[in-house]
PDB file of C-alpha atoms in Angstrom:
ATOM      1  CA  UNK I   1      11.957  57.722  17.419  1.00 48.00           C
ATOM      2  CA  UNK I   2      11.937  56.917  13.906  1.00 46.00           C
ATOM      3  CA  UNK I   3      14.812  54.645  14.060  1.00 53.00           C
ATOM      4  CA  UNK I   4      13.678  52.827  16.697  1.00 52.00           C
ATOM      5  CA  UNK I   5      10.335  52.241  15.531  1.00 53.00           C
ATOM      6  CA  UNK I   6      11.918  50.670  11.980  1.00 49.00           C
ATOM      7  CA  UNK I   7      13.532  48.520  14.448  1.00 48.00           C
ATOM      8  CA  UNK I   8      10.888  47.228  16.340  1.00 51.00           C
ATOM      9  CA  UNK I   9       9.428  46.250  13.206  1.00 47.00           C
ATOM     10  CA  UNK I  10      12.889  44.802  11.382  1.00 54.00           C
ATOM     11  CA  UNK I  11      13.313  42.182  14.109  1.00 50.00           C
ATOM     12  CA  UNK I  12       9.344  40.374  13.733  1.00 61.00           C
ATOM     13  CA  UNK I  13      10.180  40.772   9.869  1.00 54.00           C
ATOM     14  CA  UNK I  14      14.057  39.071  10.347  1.00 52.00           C
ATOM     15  CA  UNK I  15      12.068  36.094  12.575  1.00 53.00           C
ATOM     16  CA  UNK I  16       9.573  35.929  10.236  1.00 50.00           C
ATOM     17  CA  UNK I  17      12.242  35.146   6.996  1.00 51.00           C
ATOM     18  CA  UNK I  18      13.793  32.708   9.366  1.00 49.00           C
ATOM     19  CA  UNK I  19      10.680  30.733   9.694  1.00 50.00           C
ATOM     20  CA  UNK I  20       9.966  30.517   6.513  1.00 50.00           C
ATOM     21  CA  UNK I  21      13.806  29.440   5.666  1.00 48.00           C
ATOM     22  CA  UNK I  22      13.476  26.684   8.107  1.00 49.00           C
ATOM     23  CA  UNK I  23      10.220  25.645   7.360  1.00 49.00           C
ATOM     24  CA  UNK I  24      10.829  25.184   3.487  1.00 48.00           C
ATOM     25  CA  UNK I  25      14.606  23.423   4.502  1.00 47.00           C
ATOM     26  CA  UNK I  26      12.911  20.564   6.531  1.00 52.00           C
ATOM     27  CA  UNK I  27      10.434  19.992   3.956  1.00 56.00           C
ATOM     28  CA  UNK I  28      13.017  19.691   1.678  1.00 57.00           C
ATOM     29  CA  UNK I  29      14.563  17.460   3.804  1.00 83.00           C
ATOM     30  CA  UNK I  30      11.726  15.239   4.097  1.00 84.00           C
ATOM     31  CA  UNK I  31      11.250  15.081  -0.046  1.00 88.00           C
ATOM     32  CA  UNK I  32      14.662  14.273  -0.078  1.00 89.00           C
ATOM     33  CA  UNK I  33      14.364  11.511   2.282  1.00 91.00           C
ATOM     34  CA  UNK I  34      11.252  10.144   0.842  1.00 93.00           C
ATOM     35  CA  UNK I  35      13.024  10.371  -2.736  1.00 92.00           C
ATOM     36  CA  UNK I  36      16.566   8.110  -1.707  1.00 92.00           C
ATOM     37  CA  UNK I  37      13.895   5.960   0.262  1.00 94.00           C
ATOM     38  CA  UNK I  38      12.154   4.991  -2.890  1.00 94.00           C
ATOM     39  CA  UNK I  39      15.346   5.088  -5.266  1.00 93.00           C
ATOM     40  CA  UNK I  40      17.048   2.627  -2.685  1.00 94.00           C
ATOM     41  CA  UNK I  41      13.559   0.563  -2.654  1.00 95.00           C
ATOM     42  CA  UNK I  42      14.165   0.369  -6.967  1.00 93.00           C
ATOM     43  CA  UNK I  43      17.589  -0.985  -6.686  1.00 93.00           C
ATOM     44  CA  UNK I  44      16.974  -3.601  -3.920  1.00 95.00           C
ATOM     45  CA  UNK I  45      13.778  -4.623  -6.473  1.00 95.00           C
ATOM     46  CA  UNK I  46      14.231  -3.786 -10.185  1.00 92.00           C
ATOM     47  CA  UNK I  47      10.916  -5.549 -10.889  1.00 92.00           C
ATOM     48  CA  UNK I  48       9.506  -2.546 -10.346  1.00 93.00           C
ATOM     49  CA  UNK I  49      10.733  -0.995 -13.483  1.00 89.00           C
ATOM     50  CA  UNK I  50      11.442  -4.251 -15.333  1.00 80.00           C
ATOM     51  CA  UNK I  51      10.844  -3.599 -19.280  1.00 67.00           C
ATOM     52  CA  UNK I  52      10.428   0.029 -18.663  1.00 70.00           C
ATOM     53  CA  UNK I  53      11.945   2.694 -20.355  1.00 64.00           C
ATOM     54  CA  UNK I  54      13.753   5.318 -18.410  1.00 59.00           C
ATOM     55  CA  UNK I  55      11.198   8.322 -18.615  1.00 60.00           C
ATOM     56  CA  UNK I  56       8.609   5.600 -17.959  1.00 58.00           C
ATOM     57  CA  UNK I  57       9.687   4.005 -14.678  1.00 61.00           C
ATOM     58  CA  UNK I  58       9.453   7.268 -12.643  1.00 82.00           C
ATOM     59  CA  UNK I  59       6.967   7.236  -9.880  1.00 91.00           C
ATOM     60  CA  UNK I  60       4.569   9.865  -9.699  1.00 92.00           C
ATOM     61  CA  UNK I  61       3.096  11.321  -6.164  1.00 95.00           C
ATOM     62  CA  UNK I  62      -0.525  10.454  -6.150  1.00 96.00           C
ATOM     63  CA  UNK I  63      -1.677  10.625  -2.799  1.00 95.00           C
ATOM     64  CA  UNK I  64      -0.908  11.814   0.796  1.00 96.00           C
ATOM     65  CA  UNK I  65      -2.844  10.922   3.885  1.00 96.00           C
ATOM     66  CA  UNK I  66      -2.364  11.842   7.644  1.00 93.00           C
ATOM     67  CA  UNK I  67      -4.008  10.664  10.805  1.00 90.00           C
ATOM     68  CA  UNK I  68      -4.228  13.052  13.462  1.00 84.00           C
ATOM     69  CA  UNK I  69      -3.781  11.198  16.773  1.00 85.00           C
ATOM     70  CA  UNK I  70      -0.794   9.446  16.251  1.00 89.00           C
ATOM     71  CA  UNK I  71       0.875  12.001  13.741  1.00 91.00           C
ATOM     72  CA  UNK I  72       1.200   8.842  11.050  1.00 92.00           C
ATOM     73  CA  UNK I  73       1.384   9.416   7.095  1.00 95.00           C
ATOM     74  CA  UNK I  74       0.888   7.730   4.907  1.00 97.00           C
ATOM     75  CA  UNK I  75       2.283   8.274   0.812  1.00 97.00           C
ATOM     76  CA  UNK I  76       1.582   6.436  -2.717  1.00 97.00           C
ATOM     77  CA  UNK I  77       3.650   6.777  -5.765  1.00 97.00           C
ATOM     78  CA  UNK I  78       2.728   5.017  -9.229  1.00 95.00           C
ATOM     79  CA  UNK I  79       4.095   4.737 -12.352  1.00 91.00           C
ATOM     80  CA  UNK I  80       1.386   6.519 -15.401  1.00 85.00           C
ATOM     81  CA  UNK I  81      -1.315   4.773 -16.332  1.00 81.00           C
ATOM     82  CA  UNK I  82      -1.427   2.780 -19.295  1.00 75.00           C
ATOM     83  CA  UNK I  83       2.178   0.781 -19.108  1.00 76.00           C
ATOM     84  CA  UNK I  84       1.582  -2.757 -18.842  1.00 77.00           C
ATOM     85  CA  UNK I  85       3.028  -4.120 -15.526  1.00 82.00           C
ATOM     86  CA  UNK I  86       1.983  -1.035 -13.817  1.00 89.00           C
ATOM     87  CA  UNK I  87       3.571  -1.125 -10.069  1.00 94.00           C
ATOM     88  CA  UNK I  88       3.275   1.339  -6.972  1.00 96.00           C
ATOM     89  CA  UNK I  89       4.951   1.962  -4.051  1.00 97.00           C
ATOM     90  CA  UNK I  90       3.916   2.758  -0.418  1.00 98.00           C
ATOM     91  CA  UNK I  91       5.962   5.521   1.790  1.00 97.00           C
ATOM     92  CA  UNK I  92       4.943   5.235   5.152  1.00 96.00           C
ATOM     93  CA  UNK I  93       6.472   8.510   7.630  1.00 95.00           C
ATOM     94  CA  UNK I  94       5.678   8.369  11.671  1.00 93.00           C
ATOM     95  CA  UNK I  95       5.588  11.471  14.235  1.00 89.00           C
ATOM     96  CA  UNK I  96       9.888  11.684  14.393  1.00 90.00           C
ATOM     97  CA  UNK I  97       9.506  11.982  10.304  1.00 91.00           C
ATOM     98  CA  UNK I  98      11.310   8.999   9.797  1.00 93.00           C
ATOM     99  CA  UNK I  99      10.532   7.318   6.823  1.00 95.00           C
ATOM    100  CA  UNK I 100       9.675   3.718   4.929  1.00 96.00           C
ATOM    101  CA  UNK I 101       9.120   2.616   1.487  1.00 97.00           C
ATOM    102  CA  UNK I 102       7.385  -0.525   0.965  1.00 97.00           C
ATOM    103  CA  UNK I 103       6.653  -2.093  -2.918  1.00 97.00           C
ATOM    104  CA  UNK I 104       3.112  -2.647  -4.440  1.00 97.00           C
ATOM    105  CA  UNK I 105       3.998  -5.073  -7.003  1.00 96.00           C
ATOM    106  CA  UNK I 106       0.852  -6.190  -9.684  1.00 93.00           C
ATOM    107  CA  UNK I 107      -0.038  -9.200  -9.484  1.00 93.00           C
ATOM    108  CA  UNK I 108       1.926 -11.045 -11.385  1.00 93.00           C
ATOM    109  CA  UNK I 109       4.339 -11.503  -8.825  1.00 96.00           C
ATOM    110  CA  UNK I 110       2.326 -13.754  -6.722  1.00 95.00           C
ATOM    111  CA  UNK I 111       5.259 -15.038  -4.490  1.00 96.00           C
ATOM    112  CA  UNK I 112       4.771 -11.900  -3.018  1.00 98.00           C
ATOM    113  CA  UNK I 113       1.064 -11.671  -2.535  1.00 97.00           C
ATOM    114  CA  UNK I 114       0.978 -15.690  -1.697  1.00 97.00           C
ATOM    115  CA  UNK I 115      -2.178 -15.910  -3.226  1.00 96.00           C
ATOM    116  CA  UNK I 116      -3.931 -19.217  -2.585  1.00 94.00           C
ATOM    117  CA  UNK I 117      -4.799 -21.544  -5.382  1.00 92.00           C
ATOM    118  CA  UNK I 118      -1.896 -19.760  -7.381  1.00 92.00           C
ATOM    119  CA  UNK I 119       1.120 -21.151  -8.758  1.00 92.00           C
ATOM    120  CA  UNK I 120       3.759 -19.111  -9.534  1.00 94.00           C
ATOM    121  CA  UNK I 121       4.016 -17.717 -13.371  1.00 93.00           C
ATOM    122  CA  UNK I 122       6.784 -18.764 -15.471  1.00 91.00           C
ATOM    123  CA  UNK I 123       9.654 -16.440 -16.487  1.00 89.00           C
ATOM    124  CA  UNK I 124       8.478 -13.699 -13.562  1.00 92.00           C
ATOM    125  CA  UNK I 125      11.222 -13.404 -11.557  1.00 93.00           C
ATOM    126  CA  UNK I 126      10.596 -14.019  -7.669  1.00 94.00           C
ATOM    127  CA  UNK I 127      10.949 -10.668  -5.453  1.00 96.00           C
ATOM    128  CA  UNK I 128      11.978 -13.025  -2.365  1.00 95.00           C
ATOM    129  CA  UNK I 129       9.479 -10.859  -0.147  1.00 97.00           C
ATOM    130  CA  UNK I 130       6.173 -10.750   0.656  1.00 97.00           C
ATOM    131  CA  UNK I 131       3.741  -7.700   1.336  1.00 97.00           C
ATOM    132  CA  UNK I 132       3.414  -9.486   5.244  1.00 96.00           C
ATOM    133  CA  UNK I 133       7.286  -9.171   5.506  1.00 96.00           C
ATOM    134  CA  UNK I 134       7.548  -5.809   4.217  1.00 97.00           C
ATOM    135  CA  UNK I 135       4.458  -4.288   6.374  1.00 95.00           C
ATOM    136  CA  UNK I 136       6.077  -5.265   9.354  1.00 95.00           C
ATOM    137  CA  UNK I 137       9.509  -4.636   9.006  1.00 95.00           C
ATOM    138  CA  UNK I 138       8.442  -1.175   7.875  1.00 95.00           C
ATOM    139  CA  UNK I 139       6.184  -1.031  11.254  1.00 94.00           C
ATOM    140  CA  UNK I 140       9.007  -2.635  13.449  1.00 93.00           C
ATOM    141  CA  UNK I 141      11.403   0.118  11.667  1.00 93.00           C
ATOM    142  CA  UNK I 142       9.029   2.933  12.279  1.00 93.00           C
ATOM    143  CA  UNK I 143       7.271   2.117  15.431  1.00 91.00           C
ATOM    144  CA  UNK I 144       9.522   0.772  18.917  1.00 88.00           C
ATOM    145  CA  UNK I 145       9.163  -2.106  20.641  1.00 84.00           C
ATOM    146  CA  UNK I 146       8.865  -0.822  24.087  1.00 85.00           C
ATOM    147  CA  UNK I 147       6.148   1.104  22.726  1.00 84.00           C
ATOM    148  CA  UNK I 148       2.828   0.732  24.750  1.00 84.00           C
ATOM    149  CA  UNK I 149       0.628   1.679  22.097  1.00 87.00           C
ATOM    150  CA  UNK I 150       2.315   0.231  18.945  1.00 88.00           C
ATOM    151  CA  UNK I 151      -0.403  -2.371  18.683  1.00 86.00           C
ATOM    152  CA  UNK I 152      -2.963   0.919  18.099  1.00 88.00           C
ATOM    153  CA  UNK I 153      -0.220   2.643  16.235  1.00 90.00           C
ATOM    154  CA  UNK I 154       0.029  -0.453  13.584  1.00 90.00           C
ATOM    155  CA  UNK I 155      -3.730  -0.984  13.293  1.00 88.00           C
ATOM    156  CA  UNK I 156      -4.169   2.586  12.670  1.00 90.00           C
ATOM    157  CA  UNK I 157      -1.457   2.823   9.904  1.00 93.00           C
ATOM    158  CA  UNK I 158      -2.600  -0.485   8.018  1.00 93.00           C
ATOM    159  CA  UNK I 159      -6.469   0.993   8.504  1.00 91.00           C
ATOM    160  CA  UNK I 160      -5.412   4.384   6.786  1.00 94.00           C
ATOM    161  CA  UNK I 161      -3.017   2.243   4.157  1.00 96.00           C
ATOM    162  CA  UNK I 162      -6.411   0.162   3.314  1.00 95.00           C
ATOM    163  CA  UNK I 163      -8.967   2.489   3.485  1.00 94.00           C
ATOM    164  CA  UNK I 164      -8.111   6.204   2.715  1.00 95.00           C
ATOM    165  CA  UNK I 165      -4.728   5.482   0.193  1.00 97.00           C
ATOM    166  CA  UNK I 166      -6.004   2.256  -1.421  1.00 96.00           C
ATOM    167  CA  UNK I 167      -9.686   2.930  -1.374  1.00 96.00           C
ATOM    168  CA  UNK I 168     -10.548  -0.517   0.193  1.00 94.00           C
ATOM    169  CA  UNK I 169     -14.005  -1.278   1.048  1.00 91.00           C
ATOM    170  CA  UNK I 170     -14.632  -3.465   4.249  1.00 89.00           C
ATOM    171  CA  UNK I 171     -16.181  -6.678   3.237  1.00 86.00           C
ATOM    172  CA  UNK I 172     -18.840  -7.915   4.994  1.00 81.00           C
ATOM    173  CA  UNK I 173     -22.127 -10.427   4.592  1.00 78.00           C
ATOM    174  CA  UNK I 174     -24.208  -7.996   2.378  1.00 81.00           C
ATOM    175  CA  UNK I 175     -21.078  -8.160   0.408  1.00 80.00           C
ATOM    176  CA  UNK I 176     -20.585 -12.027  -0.219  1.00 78.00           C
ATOM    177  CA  UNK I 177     -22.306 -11.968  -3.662  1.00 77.00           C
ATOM    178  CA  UNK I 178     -19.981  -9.304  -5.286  1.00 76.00           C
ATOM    179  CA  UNK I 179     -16.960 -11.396  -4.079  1.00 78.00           C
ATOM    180  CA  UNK I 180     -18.252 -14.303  -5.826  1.00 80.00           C
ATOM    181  CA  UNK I 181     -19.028 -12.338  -8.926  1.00 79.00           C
ATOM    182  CA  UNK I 182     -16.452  -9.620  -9.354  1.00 79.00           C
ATOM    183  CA  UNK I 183     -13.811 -10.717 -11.970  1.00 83.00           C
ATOM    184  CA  UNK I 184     -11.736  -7.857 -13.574  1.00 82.00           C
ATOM    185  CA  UNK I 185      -9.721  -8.613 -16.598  1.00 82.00           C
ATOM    186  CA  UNK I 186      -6.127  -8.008 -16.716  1.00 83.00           C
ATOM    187  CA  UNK I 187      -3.472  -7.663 -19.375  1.00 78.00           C
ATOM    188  CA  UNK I 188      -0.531  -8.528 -17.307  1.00 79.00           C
ATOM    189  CA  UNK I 189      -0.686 -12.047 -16.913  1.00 82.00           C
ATOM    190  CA  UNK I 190      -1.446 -15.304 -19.316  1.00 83.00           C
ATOM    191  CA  UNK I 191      -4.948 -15.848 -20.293  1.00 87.00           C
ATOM    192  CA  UNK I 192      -7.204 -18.121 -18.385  1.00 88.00           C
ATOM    193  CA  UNK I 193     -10.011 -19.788 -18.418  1.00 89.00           C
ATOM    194  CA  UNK I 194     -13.290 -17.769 -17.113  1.00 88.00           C
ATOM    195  CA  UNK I 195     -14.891 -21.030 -15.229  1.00 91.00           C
ATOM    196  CA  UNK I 196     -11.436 -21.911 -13.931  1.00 90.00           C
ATOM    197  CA  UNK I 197     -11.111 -18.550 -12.619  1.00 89.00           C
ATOM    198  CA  UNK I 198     -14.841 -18.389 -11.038  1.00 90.00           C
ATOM    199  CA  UNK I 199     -14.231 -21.558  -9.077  1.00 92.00           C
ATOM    200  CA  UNK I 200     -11.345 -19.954  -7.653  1.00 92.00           C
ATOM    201  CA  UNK I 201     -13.125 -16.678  -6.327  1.00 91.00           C
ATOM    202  CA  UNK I 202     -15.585 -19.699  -4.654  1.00 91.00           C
ATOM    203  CA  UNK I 203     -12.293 -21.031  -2.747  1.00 93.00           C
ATOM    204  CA  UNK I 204     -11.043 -17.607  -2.075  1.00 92.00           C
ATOM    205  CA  UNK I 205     -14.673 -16.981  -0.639  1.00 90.00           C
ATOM    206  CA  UNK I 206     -14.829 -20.101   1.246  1.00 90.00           C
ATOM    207  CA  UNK I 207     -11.836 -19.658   2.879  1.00 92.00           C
ATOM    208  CA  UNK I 208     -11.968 -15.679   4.043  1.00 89.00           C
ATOM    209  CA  UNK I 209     -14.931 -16.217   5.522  1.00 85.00           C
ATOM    210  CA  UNK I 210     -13.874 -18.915   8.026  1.00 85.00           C
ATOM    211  CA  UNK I 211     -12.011 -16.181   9.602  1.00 80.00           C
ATOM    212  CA  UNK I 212     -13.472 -12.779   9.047  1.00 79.00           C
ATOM    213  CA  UNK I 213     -14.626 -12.016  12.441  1.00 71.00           C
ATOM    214  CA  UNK I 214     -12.053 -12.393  14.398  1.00 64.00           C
ATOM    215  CA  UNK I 215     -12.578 -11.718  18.217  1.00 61.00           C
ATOM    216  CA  UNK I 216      -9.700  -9.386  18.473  1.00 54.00           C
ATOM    217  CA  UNK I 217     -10.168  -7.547  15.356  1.00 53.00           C
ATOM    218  CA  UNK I 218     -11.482  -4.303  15.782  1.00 50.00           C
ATOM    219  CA  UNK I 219     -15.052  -4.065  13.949  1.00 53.00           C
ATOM    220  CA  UNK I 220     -15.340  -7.264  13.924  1.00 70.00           C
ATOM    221  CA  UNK I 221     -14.447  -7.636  10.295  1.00 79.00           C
ATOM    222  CA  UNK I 222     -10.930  -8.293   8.962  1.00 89.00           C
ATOM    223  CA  UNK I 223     -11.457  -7.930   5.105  1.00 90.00           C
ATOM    224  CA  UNK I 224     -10.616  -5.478   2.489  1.00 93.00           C
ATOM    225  CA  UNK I 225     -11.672  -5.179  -1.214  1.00 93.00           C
ATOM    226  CA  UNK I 226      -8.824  -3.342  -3.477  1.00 94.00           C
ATOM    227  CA  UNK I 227     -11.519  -2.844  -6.403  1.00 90.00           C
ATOM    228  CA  UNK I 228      -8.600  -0.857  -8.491  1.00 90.00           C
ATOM    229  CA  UNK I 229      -6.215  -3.631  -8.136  1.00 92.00           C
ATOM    230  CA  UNK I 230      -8.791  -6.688  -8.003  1.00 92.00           C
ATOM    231  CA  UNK I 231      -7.530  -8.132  -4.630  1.00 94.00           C
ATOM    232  CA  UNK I 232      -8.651  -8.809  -1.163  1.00 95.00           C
ATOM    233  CA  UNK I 233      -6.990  -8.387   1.829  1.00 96.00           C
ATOM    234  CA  UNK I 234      -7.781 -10.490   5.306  1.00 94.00           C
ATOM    235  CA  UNK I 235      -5.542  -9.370   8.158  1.00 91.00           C
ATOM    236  CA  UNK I 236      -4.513 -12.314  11.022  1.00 88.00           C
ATOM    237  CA  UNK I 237      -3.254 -10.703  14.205  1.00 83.00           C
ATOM    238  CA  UNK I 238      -0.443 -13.074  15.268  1.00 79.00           C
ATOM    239  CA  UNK I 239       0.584 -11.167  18.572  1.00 77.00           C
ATOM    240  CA  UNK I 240       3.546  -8.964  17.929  1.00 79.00           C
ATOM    241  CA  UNK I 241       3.198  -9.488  14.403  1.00 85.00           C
ATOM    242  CA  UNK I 242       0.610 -10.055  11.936  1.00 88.00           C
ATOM    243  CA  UNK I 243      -0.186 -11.657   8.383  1.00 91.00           C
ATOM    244  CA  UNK I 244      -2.079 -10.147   5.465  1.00 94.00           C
ATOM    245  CA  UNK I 245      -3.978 -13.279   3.318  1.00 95.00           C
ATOM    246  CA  UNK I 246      -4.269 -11.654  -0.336  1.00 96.00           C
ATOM    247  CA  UNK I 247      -6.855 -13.251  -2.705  1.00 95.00           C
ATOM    248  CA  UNK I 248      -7.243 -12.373  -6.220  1.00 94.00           C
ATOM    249  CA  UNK I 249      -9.714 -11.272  -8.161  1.00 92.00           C
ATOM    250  CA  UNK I 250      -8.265 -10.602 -11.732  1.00 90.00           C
ATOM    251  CA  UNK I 251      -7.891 -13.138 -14.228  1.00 86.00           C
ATOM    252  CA  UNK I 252      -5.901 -13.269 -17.625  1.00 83.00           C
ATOM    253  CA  UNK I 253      -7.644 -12.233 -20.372  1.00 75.00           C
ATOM    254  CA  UNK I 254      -6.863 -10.188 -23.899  1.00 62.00           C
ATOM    255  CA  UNK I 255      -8.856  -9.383 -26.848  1.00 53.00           C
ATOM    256  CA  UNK I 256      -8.295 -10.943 -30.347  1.00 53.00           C
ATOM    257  CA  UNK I 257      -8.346  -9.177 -33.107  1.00 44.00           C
ATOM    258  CA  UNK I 258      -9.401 -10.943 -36.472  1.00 46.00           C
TER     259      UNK I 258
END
């Protein structure tokens, strides 16, 4: 009887190890996946570790959020704070666990945030991308076609993206005056000239507004404030795909020391 009994309670004990075994293997898996996505992402855009030492470029976890309904995650990496030219990088993992790694250049780089009234900076390279092109090739990768309720699924992800990882704020008329107001100073890109730089946050104003409430847009409002990284996002639903306007709300400045 004795035997038996330490039999009865081997097997639970044997499943139990097995669990845990496979358990900890497939979330090793997935840290391995999410690792080669964002080494591959480095080499296919060394701007984001240009003039970086090694120990320096490495991007640190910050962040993990999940929505429950459609099983979507969403991940963001950064380099330390403090390093001029800081960049980040979005990992973006659906229901199946398969995985995407998208860049979140500064904003130096303005081919790839197409800011209006911008030209491009001398002697920054061009990433040849744009954060519209990567969003929805990273959707299209993650989310099918023939999928009836992709148009929810990619709403859902870019809402989470904006609001819970990037701590966006939803602009709306109460919140016209801080867009016309709210300049942040940045050491990352040539100095400019404070009025210069307020009568562009008038044309950035002037020309989110005209579209902010879209019909189809759920909440009727279609604007985002990045306060950390001084930008605004507007999101155009063109069908099947879509387009993200970015404004910015930095402008060059640096102290001088006598």
């Amino acid at each position: 009887m004795i035997n038996k009994s330490a039999k009865n309670y081997r097997l639970p004990y044997v499943l139990l190890c097995f669990l845990i075994l496979f358990i900890t293997s497939c979330n090793q898996s997935i840290e391995t996946k999410i690792d080669h996505s964002i080494q591959s992402l480095i080499i296919k855009y060394p701007q984001l570790t240009a003039d970086k030492k090694p120990s320096e470029s490495e991007f640190k976890f910050v962040k993990s959020v999940r929505e429950g309904e459609f099983n979507i995650e969403v991940q963001l990496y950064s380099q330390p704070e403090g390093y001029k030219n800081r960049n980040h990088i979005l990992v973006f993992i659906n229901s199946k666990k398969q995985i995407y790694a998208i860049p979140l250049f500064n904003s130096k780089y303005r081919d790839y945030w197409e800011f209006p009234f911008d030209k491009l900076l001398p002697n920054v390279p061009k990433t040849n991308t744009t954060f519209t092109n990567q969003l929805n090739l990273g959707i299209d990768e993650l989310i099918n076609n023939s999928d009836r309720r992709k148009s929810n699924k990619r709403f859902t992800l870019i809402n989470v993206m904006l609001t819970s990882v990037l701590n966006c704020k939803r602009i709306e008329e109460k919140d016209s005056s801080s867009v016309l107001h709210t300049l942040r100073g940045s050491y990352d890109i040539p100095d400019e000239n404070i009025d210069s730089a307020k009568i562009r946050l008038r044309k950035n104003y002037e020309l989110m507004k005209r579209e902010w409430h879209p019909e189809e847009f759920a909440y009727n409002y279609n604007c985002y404030f990045d306060e950390t990284n001084a930008r605004v996002y507007q999101i155009e639903n063109l069908g099947n795909k879509f387009k993200i306007k970015t404004y910015r709300m930095d402008y060059g400045f640096h102290y001088i020391y006598l």
